[in-house]
Coordinates of C-alpha atoms in Angstrom, one line a residue:
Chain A
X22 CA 34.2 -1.7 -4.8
X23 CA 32.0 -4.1 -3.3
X24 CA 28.3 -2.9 -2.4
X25 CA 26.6 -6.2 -0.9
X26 CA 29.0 -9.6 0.2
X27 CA 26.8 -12.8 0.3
X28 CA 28.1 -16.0 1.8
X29 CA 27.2 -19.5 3.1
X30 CA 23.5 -18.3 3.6
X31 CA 21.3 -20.3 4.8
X32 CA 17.4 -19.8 5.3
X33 CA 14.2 -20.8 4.9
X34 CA 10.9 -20.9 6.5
X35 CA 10.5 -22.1 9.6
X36 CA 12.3 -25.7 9.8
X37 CA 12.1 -25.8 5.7
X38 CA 15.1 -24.6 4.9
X39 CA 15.2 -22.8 0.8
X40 CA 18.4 -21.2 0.9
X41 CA 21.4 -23.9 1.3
X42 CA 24.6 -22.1 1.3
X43 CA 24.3 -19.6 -1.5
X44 CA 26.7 -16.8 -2.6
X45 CA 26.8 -13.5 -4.3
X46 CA 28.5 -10.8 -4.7
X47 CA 27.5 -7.2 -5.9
X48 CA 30.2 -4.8 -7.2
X49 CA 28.5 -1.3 -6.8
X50 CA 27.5 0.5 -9.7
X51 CA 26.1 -2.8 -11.5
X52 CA 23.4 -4.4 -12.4
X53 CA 23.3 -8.1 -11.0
X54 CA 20.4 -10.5 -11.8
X55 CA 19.3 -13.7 -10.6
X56 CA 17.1 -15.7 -12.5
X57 CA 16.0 -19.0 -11.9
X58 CA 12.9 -21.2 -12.4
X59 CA 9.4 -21.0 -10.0
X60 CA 10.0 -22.4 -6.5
X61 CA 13.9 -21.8 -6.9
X62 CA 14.3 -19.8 -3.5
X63 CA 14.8 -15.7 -5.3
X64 CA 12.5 -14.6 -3.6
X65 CA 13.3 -16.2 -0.5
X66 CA 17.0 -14.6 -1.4
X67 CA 15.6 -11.0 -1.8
X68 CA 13.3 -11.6 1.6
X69 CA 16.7 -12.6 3.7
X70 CA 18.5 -9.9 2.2
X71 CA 16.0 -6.9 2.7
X72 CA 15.6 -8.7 6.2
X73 CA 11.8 -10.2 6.4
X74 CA 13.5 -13.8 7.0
X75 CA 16.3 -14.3 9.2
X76 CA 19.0 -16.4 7.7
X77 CA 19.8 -19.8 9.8
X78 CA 23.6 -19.1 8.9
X79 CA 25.8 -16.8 6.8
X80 CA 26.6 -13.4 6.3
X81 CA 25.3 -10.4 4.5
X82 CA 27.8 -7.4 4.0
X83 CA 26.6 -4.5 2.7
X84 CA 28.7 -1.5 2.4
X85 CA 30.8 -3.3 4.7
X86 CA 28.4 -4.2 7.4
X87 CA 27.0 -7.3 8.2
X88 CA 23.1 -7.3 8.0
X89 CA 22.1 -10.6 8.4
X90 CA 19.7 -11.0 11.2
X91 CA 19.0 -7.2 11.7
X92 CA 15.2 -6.3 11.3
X93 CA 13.3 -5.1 7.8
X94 CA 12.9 -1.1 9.4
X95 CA 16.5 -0.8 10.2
X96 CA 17.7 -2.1 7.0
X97 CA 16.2 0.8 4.8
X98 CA 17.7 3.2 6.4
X99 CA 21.4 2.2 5.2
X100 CA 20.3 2.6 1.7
X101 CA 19.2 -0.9 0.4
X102 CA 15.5 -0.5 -0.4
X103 CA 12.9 -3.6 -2.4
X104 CA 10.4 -3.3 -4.5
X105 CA 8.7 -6.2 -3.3
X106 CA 7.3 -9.3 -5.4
X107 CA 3.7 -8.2 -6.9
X108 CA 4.8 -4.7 -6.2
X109 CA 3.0 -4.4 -2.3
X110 CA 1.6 -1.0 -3.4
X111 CA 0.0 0.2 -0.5
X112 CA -3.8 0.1 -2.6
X113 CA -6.2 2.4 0.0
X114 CA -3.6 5.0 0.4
X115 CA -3.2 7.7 -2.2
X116 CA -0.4 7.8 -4.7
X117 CA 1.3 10.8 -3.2
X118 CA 1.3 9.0 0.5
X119 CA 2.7 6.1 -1.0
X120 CA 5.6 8.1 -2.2
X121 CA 5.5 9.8 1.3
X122 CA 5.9 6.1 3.0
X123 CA 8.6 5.2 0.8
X124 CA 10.3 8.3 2.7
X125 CA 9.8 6.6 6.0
X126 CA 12.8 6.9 7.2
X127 CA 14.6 10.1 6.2
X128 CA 14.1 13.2 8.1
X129 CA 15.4 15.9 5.9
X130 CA 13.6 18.8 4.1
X131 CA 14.3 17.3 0.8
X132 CA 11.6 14.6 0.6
X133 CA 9.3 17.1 -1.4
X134 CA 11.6 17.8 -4.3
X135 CA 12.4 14.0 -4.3
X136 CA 9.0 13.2 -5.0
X137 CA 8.8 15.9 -7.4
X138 CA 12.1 14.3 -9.5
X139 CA 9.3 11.0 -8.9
X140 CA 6.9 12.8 -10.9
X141 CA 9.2 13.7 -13.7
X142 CA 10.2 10.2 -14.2
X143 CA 6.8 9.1 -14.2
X144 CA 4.6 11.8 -15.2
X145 CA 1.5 9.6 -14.9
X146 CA 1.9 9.4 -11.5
X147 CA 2.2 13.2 -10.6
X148 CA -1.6 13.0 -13.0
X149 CA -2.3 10.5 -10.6
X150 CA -0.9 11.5 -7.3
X151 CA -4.1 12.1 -5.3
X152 CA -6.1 8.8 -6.7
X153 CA -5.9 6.0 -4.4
X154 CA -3.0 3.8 -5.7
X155 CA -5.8 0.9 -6.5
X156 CA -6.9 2.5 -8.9
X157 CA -3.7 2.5 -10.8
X158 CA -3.2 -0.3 -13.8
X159 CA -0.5 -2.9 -13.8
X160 CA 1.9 -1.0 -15.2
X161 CA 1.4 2.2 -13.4
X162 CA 1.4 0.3 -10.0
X163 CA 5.0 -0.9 -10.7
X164 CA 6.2 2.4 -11.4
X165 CA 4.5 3.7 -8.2
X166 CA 6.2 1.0 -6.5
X167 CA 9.9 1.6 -7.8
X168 CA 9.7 5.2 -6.8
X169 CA 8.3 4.7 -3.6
X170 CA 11.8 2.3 -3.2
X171 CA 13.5 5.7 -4.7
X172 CA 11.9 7.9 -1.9
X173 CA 14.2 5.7 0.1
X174 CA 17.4 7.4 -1.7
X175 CA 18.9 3.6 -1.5
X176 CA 22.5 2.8 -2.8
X177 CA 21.0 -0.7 -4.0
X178 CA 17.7 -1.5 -5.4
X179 CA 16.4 -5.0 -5.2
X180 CA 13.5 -5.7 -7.7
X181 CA 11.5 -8.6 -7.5
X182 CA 9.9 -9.2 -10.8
X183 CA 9.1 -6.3 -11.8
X184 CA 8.3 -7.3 -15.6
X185 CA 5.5 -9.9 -14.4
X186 CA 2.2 -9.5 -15.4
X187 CA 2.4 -6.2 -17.4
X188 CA 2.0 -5.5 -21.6
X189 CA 5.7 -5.4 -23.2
X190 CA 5.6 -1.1 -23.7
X191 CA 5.5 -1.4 -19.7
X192 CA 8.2 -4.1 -19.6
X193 CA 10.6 -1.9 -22.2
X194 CA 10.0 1.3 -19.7
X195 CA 10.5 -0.6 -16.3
X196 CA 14.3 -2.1 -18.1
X197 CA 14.8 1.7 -19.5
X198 CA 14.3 3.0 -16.8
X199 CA 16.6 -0.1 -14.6
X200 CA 19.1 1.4 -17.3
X201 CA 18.7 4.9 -15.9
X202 CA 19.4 4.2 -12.8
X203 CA 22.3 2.5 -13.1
X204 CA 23.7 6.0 -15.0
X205 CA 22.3 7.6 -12.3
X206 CA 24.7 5.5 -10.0
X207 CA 22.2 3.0 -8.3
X208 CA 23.6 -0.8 -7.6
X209 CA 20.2 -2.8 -8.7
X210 CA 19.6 -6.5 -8.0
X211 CA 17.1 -7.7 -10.1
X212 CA 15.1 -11.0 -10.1
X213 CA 13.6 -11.9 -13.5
X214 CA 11.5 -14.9 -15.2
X215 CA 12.4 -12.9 -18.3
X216 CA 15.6 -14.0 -18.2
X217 CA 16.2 -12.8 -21.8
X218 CA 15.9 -9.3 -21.1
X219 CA 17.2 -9.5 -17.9
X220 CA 20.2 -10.8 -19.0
X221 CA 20.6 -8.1 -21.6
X222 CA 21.0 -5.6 -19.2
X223 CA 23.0 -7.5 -16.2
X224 CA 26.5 -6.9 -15.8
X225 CA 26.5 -9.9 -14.0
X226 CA 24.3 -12.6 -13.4
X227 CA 23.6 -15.9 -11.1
X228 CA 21.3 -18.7 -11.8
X229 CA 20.0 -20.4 -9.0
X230 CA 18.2 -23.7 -8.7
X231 CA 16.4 -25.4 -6.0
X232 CA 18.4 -22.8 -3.3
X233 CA 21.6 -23.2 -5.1
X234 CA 23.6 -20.7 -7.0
X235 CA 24.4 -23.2 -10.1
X236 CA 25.9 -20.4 -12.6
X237 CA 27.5 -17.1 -12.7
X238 CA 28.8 -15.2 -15.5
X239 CA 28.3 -11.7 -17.4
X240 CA 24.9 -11.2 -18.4
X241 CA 26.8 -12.0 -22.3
X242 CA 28.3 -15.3 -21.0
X243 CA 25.2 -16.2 -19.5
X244 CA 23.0 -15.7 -23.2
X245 CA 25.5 -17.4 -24.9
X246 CA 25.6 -21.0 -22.2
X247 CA 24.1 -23.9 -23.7
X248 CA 22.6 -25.1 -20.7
X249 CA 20.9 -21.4 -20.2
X250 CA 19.6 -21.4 -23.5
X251 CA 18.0 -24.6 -23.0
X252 CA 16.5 -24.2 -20.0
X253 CA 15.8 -20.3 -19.5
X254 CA 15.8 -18.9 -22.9
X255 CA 14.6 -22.5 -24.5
X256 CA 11.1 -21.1 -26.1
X257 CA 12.5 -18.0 -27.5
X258 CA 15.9 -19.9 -29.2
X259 CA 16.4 -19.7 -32.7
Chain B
X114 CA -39.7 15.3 20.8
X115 CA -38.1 14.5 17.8
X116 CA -35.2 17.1 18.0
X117 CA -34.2 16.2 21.2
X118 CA -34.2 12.4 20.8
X119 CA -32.1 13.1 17.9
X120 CA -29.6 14.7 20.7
X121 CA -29.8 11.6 22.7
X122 CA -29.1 9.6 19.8
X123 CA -26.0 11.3 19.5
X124 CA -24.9 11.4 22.8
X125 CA -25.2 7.5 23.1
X126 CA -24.1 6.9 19.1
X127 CA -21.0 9.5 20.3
X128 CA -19.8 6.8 23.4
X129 CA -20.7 3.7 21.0
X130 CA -18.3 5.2 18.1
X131 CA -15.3 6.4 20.8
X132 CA -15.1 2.4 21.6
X133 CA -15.4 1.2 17.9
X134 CA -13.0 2.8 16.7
X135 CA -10.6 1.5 19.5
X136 CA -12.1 -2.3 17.8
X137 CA -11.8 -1.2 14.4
X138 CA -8.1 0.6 14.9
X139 CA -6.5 -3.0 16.3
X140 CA -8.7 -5.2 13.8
X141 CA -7.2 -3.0 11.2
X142 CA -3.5 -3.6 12.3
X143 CA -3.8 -7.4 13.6
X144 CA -6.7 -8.4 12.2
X145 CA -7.4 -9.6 16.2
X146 CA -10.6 -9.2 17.6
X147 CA -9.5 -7.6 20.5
X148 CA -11.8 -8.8 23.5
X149 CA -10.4 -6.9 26.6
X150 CA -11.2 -3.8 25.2
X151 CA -14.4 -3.2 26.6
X152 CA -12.9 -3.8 30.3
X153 CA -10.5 -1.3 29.3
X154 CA -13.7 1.0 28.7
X155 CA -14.4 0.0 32.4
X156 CA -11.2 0.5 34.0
X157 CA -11.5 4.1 32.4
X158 CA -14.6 5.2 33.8
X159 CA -13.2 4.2 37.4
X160 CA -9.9 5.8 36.4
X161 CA -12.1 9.3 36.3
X162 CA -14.4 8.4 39.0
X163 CA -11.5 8.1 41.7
X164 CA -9.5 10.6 40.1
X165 CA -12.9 13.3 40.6
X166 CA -13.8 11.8 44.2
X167 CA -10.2 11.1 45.7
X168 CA -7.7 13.3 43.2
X169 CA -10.1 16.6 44.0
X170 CA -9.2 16.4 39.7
X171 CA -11.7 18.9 37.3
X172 CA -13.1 16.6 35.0
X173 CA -10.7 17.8 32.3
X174 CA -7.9 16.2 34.0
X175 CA -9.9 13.1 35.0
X176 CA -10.3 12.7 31.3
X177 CA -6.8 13.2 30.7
X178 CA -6.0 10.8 33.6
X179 CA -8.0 8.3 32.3
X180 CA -6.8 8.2 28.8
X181 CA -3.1 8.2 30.1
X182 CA -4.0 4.9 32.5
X183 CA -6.1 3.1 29.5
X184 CA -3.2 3.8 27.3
X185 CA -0.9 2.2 29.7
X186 CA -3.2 -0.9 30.4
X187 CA -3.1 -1.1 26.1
X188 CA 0.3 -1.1 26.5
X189 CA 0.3 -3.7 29.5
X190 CA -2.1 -5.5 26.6
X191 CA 0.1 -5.9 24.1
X192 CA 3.3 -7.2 26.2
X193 CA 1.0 -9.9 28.5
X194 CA -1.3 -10.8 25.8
X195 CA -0.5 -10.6 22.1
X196 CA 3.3 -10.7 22.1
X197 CA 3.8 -13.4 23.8
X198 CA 1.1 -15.9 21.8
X199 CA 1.9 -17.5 18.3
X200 CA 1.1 -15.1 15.2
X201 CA 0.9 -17.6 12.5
X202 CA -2.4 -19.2 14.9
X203 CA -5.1 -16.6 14.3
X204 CA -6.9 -18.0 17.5
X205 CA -4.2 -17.4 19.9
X206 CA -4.5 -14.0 20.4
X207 CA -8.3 -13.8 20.6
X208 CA -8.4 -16.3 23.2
X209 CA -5.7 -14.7 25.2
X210 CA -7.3 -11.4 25.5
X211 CA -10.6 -13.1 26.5
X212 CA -8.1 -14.3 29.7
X213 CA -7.2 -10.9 29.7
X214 CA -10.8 -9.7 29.7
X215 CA -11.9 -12.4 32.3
X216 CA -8.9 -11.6 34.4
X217 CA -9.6 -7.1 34.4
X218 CA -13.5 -7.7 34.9
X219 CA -12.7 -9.8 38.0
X220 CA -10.0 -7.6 39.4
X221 CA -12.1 -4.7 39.1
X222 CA -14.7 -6.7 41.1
X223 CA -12.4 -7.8 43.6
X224 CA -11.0 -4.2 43.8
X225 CA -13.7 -1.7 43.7
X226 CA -16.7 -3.9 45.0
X227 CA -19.5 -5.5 42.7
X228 CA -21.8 -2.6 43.2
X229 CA -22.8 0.4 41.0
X230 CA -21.2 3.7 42.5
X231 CA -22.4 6.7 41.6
X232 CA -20.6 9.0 39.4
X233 CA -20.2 12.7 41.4
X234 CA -21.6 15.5 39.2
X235 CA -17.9 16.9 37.7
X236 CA -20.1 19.3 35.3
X237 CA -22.7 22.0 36.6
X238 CA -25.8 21.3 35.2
X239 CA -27.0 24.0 33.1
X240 CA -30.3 24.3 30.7
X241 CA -29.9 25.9 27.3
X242 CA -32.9 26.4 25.1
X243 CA -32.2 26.9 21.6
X244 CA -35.7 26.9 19.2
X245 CA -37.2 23.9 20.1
X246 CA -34.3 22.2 21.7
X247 CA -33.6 21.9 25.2
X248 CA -29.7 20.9 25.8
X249 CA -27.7 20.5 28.9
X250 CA -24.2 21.8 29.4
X251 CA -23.7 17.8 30.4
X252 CA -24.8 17.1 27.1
X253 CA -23.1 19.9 25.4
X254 CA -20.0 18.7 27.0
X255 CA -19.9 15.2 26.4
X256 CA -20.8 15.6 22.5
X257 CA -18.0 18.4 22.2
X258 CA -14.9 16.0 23.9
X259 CA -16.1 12.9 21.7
X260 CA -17.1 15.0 18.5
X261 CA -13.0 17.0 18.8
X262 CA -12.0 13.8 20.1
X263 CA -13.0 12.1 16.8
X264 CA -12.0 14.9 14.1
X265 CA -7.9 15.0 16.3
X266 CA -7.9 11.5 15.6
X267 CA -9.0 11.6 11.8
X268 CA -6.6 14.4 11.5
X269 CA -4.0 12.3 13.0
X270 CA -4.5 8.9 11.0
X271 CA -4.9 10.7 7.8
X272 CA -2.4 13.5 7.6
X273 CA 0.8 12.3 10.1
X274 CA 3.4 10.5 10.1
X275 CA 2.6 8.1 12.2
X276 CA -1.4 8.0 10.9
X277 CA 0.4 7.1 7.4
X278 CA 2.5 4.1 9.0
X279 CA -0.6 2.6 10.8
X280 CA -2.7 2.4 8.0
X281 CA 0.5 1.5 5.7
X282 CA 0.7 -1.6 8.4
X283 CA -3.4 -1.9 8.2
X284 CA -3.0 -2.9 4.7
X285 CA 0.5 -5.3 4.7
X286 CA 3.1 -5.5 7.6
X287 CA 5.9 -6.9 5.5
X288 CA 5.1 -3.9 2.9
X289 CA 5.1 -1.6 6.4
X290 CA 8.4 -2.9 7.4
X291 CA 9.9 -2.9 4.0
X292 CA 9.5 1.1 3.9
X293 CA 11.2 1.3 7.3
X294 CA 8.2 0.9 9.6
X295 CA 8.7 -0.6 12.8
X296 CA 5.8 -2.8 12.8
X297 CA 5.7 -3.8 16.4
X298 CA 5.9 0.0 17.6
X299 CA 3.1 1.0 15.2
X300 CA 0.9 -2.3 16.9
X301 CA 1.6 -0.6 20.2
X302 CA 1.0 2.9 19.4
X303 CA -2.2 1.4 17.9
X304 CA -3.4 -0.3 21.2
X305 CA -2.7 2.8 23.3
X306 CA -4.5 5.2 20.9
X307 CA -7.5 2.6 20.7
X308 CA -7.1 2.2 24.8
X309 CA -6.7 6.0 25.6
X310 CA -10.3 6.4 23.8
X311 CA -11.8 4.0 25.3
X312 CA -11.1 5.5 28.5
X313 CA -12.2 8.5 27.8
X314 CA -15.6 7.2 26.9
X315 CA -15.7 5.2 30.0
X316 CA -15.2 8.5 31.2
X317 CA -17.9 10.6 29.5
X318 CA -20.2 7.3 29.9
X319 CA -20.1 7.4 33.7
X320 CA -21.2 11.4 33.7
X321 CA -23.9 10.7 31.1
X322 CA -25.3 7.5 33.4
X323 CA -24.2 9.2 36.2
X324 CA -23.5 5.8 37.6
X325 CA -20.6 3.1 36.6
X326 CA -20.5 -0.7 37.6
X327 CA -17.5 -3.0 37.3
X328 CA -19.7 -4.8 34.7
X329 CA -20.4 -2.0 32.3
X330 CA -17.7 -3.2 29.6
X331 CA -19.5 -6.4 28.8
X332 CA -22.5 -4.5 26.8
X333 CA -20.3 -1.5 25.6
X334 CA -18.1 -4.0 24.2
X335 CA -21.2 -5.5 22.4
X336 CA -22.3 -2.5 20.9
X337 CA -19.2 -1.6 19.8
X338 CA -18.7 -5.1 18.2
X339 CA -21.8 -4.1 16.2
X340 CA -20.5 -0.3 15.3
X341 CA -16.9 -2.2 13.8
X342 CA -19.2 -4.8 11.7
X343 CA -21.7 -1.6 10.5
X344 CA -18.5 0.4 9.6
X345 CA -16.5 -2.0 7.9
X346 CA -13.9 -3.8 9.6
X347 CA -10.6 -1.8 9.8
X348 CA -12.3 1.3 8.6
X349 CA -11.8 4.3 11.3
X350 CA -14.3 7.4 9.7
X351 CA -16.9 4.2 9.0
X352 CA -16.9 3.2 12.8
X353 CA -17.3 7.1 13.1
X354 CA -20.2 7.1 11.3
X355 CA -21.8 3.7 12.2
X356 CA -21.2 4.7 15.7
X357 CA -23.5 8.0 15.9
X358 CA -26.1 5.7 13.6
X359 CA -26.5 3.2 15.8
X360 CA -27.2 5.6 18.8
X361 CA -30.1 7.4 16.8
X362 CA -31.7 3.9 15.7
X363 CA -31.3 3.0 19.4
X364 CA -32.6 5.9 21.3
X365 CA -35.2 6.6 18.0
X366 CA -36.6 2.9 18.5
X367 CA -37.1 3.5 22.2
X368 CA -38.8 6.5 21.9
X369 CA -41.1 5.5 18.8
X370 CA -41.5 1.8 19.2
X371 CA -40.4 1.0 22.5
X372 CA -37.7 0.9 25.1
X373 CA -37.7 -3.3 25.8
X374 CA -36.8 -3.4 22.5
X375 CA -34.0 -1.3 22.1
X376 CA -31.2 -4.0 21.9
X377 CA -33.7 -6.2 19.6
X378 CA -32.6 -3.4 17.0
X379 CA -29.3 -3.3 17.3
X380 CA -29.1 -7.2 17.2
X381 CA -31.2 -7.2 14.3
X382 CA -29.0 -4.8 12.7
X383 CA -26.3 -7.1 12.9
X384 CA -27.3 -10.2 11.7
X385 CA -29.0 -7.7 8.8
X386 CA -25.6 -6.5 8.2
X387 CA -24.1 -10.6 8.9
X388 CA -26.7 -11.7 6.2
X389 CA -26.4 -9.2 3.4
X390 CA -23.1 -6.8 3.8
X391 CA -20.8 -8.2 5.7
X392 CA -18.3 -5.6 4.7
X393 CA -20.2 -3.5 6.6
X394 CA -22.1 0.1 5.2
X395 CA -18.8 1.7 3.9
X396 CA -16.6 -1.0 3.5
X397 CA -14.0 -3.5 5.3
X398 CA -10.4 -2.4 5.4
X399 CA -9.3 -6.5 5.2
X400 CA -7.0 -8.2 3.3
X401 CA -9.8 -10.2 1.6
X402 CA -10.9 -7.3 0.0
X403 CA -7.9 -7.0 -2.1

């Protein structure tokens, strides 16, 4: 089954355009990543998808549905929630209203045991839940910030980066616990520079450069392509 | 002496913080120093003043009146001056609402005469002596709407829904919208909270003068400038505070030093705070600070 049905999308900023006709597709219950150099438009991807740019032209299907052009606010509530680039905690609000944002848009009585199934994923943060989120380290912040996108109960989880800037033992837990959720059931699109581990745990993966899809392949394949190695997995080679 | 200047003090700090925090609420969600507001202030106190003398309204309801028409004019605010203007140009906005200022202040002369009217006496004036203090039920009244006023809205921005989306879009509106917030609701629920308050303390302003003039929003817009900068920018309990400060220095330097130079204290407040904390006494809620 297909969760989320990307094609001919376009988009940028303002007359730039990043995104020239790229395509993806996301069979539900994977993990998908895209990896790609600096400046190569993933992020601008994630943004068009969770609905902060509006794509020039294209479609976006998810669970059947076209989303393109629809705003951020209503896009959440289908089930596809982001855990944004630098992880957007929100730093003067507490850990425990963070979680309650991420709940935004649900209206049912089970928000409070959700955040308590939070809490047991990341103890830390039910040690933490009434410091303000600022005061949270690196890694801590990033776990904040994926289950405030659980609070959400999404279908699909897009993750942008979430290994950047954080010690490996944080980098192990935050793909452990990408593993997890995939067992769980979640769909996850994740964006990596660590394309290495990234790939290790993709089903499938895209490499896009300069706004262009270039490759796809099982996360395997992928690892095992010449030109990835060279270019994306060149330092760590043997 | 003492005791009841420090009443004063908080009767005029009281008015000062109920506009502030109107400033500081939209600073904090557009980062848009929002010039009309101290018209809307204005339009309030009329709002009351014709609701007592022509609606035969109790004062409650003239306060409730008013608050219902600033929050519509916040509303009228948002769709004739900020939607409309470029958000990626900072200055857009700012100037716009100074048209929008230029263009209420002048209406209201046009409309309701360029005189000061006198505000009817809505509250029986009673004495109370408690110890040393002597306190009016005026008094009593006025520092009872803005003080419940004040702890409804704390209540509201820190434990609500709603509270929790404004300062979720305080902090980053792409985060905001992310979680599901609609950003350009939250910006207009913003305006007409920070409008409704400002009415009401046009309101309690024009019983406490007991006389309102179409140009009254010019220096309460002022003073509340200076409240937003002594809070911190953005920051709601700090233009609280700052608010009921700056009304005790005020009415304290009068009575001590001298009433000419009442506004030289607040002016040199603020270029003290300009000069050496510009984040104010308890600290900005900007981006910068990040």
């Amino acid at each position: 089954m297909t969760m989320l049905t990307i094609q001919g999308l376009r988009a940028g900023y303002g007359k730039i355009e990043v995104l020239h006709d790229v395509g993806v597709t996301i069979e539900r219950g994977q993990i998908v990543t895209l990896i790609g150099a600096n400046g190569a438009g993933k992020t601008t991807l994630l943004k068009t998808i969770s609905g902060l740019i509006r794509p020039t032209a294209g479609t976006i299907e998810f669970d059947s549905q076209n989303i393109a052009r629809r705003p951020p606010h209503k896009i959440v509530g289908l089930g596809l929630s982001q855990v944004p680039e630098g992880r957007a905690i929100l730093k003067r609000m507490t850990v425990l209203d963070n979680l309650r944002m991420g709940a935004f848009t649900r209206r049912d009585s089970e928000i409070g045991s959700d955040i308590d199934a939070v809490y047991r994923r990341f103890p830390i943060l039910g040690e933490r839940r009434d410091q303000m989120a600022a005061t949270l380290s690196g890694g801590e912040q990033q776990m904040l910030a994926i289950g405030r996108a659980l609070m959400a109960r999404p279908t699909l989880l897009l993750l942008d980066e979430p290994s950047l800037g954080l010690a490996p033992k944080f980098i192990t837990r935050i793909f452990l616990t990408l593993r997890e959720l995939q067992k769980e059931g979640k769909t996850i699109l994740l964006v990596e520079q660590n394309a290495r581990q990234a790939l290790q745990v993709a089903d499938r993966g895209y490499v896009m450069e300069r706004g262009k899809i270039v490759l796809s392949g099982s996360g395997q394949e992928l690892l095992n392509m010449p030109e990835v190695q060279r270019t994306y997995l060149g330092q760590h080679a043997a | 002496m003492l005791y009841q200047q420090l009443i004063n003090g908080l009767m005029l700090g009281a008015s000062y913080a109920l506009i502030a925090i109107g400033y500081t609420l939209i600073f904090g969600v557009l980062k848009l120093l929002y010039f009309a507001h101290g018209e809307v202030f204005m339009i309030g106190a009329f709002a009351g003043l014709y609701l007592v003398l022509y609606g035969g309204a109790n004062i409650y309801v003239a306060l409730l009146g008013a608050m219902i028409i600033c929050a519509l004019l916040g509303v009228i605010a948002v769709y004739v001056s900020v939607r409309p203007v470029a958000k990626d140009r900072p200055l857009a906005p700012l100037i716009s609402t100074i048209g929008l200022t230029i263009i209420l202040q002048n209406l209201a002369v046009y409309l309701l005469g360029g005189q000061q009217v006198a505000f009817p006496e809505a509250i029986k004036q009673e004495l109370y002596h408690i110890g040393p203090i002597t306190i009016s039920s005026v008094q009593i009244f006025i520092l009872g709407i803005a003080i419940s006023l004040m702890v409804v809205l704390w209540f509201f921005i820190e434990h609500t829904k709603m509270g929790r989306a404004i300062r979720a879009t305080a902090e980053n509106h792409e985060t905001a919208a992310l979680l599901g917030v609609d950003v350009n609701r939250v910006v207009l629920v913003t305006f007409m909270i920070g409008s409704g308050i400002a009415g009401v303390a046009g309101v309690l302003d024009g019983i406490k003068n007991s006389g309102i003039s179409p140009f009254m929003g010019l220096s309460a817009a002022v003073k509340g400038l200076i409240v937003m900068l002594l809070g911190g920018l953005g920051n709601v309990p700090g233009a609280m505070i700052a608010g009921l400060l700056l009304g005790l220095i005020e009415i304290l330097s009068a009575a001590y030093i001298g009433t000419t130079e009442r506004d030289f204290f607040s002016f040199a407040i603020l270029i003290l705070i300009l000069l050496y904390r510009p984040t104010g006494l308890f600290g900005a809620r900007t981006p910068e600070e990040r």
